[in-house]
XYZ file of N, CA and C in Angstrom:
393
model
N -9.623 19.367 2.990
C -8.758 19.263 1.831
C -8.623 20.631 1.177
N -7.160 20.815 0.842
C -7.173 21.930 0.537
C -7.196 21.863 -1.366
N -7.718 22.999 -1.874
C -7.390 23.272 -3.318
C -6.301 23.423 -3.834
N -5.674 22.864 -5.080
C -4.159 23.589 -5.228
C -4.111 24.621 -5.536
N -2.748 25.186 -6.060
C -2.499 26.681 -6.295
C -2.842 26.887 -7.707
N -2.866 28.119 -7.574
C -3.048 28.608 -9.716
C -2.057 28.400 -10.615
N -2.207 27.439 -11.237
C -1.021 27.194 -12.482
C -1.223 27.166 -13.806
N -0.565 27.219 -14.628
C -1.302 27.676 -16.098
C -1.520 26.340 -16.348
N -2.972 26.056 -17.841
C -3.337 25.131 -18.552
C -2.441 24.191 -18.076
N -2.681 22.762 -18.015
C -1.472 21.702 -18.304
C -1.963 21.393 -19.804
N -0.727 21.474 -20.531
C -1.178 21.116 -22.130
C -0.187 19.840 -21.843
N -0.215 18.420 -22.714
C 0.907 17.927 -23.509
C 0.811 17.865 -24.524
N 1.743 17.788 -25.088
C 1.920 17.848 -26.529
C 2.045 16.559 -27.301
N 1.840 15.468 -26.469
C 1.814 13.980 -27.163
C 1.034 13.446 -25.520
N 0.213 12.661 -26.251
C -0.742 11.472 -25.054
C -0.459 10.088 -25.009
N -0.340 10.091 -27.123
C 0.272 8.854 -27.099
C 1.203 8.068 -26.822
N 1.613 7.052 -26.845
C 2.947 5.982 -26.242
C 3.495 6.515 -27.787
N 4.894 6.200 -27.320
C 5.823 6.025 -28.716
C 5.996 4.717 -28.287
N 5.848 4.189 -29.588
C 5.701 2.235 -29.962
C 7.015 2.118 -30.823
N 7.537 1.103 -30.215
C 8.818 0.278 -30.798
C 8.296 0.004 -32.724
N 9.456 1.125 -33.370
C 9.442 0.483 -34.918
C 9.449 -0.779 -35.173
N 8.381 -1.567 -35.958
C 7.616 -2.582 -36.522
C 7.428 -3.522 -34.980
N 7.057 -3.066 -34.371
C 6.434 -3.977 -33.055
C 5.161 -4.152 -33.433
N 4.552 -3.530 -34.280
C 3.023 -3.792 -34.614
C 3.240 -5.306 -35.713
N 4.657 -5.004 -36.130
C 4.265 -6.355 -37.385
C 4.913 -7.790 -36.886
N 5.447 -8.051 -36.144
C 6.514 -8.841 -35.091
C 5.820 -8.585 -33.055
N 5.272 -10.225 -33.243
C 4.750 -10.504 -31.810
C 5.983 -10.636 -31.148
N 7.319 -11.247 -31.400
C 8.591 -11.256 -30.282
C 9.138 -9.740 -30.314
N 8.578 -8.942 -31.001
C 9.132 -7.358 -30.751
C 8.092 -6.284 -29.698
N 8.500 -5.878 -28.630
C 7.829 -5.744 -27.909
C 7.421 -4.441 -28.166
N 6.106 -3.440 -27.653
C 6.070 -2.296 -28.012
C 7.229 -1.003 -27.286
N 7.613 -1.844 -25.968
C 8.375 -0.498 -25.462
C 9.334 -0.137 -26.835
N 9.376 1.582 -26.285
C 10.342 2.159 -26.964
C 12.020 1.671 -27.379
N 12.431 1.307 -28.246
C 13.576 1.498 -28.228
C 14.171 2.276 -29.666
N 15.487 2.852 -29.206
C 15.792 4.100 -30.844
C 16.449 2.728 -31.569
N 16.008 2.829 -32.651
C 16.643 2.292 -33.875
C 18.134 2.421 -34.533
N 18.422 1.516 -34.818
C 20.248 1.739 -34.659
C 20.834 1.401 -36.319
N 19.735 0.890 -37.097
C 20.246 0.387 -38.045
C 20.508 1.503 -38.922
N 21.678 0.632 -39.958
C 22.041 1.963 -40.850
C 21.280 2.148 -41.918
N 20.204 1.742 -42.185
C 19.539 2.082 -43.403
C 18.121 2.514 -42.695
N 18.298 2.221 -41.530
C 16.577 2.365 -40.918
C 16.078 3.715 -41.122
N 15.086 3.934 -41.575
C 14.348 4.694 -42.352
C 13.205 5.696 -40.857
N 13.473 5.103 -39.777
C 12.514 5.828 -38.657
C 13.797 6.494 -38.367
N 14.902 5.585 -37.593
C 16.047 6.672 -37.315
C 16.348 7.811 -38.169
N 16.125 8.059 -39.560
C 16.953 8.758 -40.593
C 15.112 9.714 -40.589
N 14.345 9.482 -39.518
C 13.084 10.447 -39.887
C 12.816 10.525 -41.297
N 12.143 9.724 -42.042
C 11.912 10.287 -43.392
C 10.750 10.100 -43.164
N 9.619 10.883 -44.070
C 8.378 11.373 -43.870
C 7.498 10.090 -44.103
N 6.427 10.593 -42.976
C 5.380 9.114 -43.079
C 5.493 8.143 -41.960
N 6.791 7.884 -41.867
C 7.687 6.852 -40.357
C 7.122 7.597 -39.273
N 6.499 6.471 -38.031
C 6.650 6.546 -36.753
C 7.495 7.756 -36.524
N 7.181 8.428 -35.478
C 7.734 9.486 -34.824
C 8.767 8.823 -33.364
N 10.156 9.895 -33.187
C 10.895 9.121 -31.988
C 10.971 10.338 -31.276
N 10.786 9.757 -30.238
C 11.059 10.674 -28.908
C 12.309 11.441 -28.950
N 12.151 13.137 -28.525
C 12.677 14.060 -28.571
C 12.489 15.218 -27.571
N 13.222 15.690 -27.305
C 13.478 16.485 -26.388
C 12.345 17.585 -26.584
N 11.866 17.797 -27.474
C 11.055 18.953 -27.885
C 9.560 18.117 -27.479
N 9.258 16.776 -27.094
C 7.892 16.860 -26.598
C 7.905 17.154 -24.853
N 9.267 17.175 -24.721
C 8.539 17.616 -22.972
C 7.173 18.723 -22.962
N 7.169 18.517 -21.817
C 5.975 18.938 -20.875
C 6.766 20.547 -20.197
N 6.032 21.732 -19.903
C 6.606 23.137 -19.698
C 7.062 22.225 -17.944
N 7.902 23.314 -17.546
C 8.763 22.951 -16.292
C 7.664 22.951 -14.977
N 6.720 24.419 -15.382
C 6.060 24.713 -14.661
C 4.474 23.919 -14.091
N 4.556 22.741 -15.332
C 3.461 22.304 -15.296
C 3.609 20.335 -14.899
N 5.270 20.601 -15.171
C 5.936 18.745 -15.067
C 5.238 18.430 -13.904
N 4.982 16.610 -14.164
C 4.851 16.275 -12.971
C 3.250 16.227 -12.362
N 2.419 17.553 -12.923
C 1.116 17.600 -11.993
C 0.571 17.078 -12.400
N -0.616 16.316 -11.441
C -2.184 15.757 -11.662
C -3.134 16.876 -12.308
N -4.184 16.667 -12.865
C -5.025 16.895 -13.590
C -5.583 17.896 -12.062
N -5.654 17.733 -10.786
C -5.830 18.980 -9.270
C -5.407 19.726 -9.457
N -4.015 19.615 -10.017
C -3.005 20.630 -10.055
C -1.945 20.685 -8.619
N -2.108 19.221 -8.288
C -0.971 18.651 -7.493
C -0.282 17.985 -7.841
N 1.106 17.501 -6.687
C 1.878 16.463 -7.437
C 2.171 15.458 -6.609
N 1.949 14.111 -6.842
C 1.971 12.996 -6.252
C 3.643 12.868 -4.968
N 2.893 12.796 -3.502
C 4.182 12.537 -2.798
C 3.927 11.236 -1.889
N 4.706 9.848 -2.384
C 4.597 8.792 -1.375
C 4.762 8.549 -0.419
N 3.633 8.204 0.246
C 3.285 7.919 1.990
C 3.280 6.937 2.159
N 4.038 6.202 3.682
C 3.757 5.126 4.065
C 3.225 4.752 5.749
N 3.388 6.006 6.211
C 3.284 6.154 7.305
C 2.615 7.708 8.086
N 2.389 7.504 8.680
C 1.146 9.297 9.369
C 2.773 9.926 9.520
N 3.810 9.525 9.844
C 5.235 10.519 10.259
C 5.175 11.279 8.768
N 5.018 10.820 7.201
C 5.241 10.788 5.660
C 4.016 12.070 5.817
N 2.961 11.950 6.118
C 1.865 12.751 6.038
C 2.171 13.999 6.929
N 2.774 13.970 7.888
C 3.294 15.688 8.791
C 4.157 15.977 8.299
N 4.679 15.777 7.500
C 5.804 16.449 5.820
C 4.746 17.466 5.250
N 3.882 17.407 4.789
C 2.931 17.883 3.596
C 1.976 18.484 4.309
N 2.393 19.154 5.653
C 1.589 19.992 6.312
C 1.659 21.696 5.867
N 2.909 21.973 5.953
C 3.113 23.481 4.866
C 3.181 23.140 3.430
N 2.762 22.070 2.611
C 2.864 21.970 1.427
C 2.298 21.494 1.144
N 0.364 21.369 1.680
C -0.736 20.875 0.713
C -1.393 21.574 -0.102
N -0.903 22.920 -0.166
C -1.029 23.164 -1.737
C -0.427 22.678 -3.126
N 0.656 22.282 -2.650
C 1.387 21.596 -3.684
C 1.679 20.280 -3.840
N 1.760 19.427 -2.865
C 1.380 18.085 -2.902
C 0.417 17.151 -2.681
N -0.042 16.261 -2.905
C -0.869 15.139 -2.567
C -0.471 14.212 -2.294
N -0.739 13.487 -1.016
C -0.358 12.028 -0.795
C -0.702 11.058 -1.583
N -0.282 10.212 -1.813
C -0.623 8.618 -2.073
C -0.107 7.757 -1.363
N -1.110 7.321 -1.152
C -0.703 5.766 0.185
C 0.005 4.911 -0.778
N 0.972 4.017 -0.608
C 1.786 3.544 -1.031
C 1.709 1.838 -1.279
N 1.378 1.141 -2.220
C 0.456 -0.231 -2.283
C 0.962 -1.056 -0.988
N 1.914 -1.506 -0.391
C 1.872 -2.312 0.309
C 1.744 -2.242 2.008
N 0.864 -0.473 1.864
C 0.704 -0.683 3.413
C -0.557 -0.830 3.906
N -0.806 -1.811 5.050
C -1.556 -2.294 5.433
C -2.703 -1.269 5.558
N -4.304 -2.269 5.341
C -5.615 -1.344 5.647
C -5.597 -0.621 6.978
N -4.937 -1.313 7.844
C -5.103 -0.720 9.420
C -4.501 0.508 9.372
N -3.111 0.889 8.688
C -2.306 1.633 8.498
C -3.211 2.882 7.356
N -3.681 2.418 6.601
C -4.100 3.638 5.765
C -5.726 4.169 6.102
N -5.790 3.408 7.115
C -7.134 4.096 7.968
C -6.514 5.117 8.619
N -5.357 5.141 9.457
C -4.870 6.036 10.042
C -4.254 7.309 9.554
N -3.722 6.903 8.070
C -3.242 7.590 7.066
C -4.136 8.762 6.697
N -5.165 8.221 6.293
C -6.879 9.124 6.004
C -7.194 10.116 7.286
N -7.276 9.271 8.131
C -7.303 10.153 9.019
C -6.537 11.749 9.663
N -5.343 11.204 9.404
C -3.943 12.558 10.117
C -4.403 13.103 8.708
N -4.423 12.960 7.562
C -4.578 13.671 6.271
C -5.452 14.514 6.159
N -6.279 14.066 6.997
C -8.448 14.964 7.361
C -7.991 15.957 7.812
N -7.229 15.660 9.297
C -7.044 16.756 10.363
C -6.277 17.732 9.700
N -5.056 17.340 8.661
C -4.005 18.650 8.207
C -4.773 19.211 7.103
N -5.357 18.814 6.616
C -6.446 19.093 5.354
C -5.418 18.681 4.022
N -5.248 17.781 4.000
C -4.140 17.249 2.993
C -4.712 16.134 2.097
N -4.786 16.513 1.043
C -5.608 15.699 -0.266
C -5.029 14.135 -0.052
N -5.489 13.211 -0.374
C -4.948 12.095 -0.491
C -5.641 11.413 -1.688
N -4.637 10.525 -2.475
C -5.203 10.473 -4.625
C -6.000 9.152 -4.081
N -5.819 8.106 -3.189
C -6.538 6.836 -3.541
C -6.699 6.516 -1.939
N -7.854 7.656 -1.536
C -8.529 7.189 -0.287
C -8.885 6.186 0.236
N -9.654 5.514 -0.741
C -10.889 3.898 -1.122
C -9.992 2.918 -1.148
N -8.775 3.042 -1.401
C -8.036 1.431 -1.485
C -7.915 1.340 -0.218
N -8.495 0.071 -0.485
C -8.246 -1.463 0.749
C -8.820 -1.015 1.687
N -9.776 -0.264 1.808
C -10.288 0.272 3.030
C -11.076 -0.134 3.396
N -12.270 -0.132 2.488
C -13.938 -0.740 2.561
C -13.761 -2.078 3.148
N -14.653 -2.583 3.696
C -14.856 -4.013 4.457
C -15.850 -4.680 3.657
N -15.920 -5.594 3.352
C -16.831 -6.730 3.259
C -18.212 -6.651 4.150
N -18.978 -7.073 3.373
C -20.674 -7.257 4.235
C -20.900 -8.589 4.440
């Protein structure tokens, strides 16, 4: 397995979810996000104190979008053909086996991944056998 490349800090600048205005006070209001439309609504019109709404200014730097905490970036595999892709580019990517392929299949997966030296994020699923 190879190490990734050198990239600066990953900072974000928000961890938290942005939560749907008054979804905390209303069980049929769900938390996903949605922008507020009303004309007196007081989160849309930002006045101080109100929930915060998603804005262009919390992205993430360009250079850092996207990566794992390795300092790779997730590329879906379903097959060993998916894994000889990411042979000149396991510095920069990591596989992930893809949930619905078979244990037989991601034994083999692990394997071609060993030989290219190519990281893979969730080795252990479905693999282990029963005693």
């Amino acid at each position: 397995m190879v190490a990734a490349k050198k990239h600066v800090p990953i900072i974000k600048k928000r961890t938290k979810r942005f939560n749907r205005h008054q979804s905390e006070s209303y069980m049929c209001v769900d938390a996903n996000w949605r922008k507020p439309k009303g004309i007196d609504n007081r989160v849309r019109r930002r006045f101080k104190g109100q929930i915060a709404m998603p804005s262009i200014g919390y992205g993430s730097n360009r250079k850092t979008r996207h990566l794992m905490p390795s300092g790779h970036k997730a590329f879906l595999v379903h097959n060993t053909n998916d894994v000889d892709l990411l042979l000149m580019h396991n510095k920069t990517f990591a596989a992930e086996i893809g949930h619905a392929v078979s244990s037989r299949k991601r034994v083999e997966i692990i394997a071609r991944a060993k030989q290219l030296g190519v990281k893979v994020t969730n080795p252990r699923a479905r693999v282990t056998t029963e005693v």
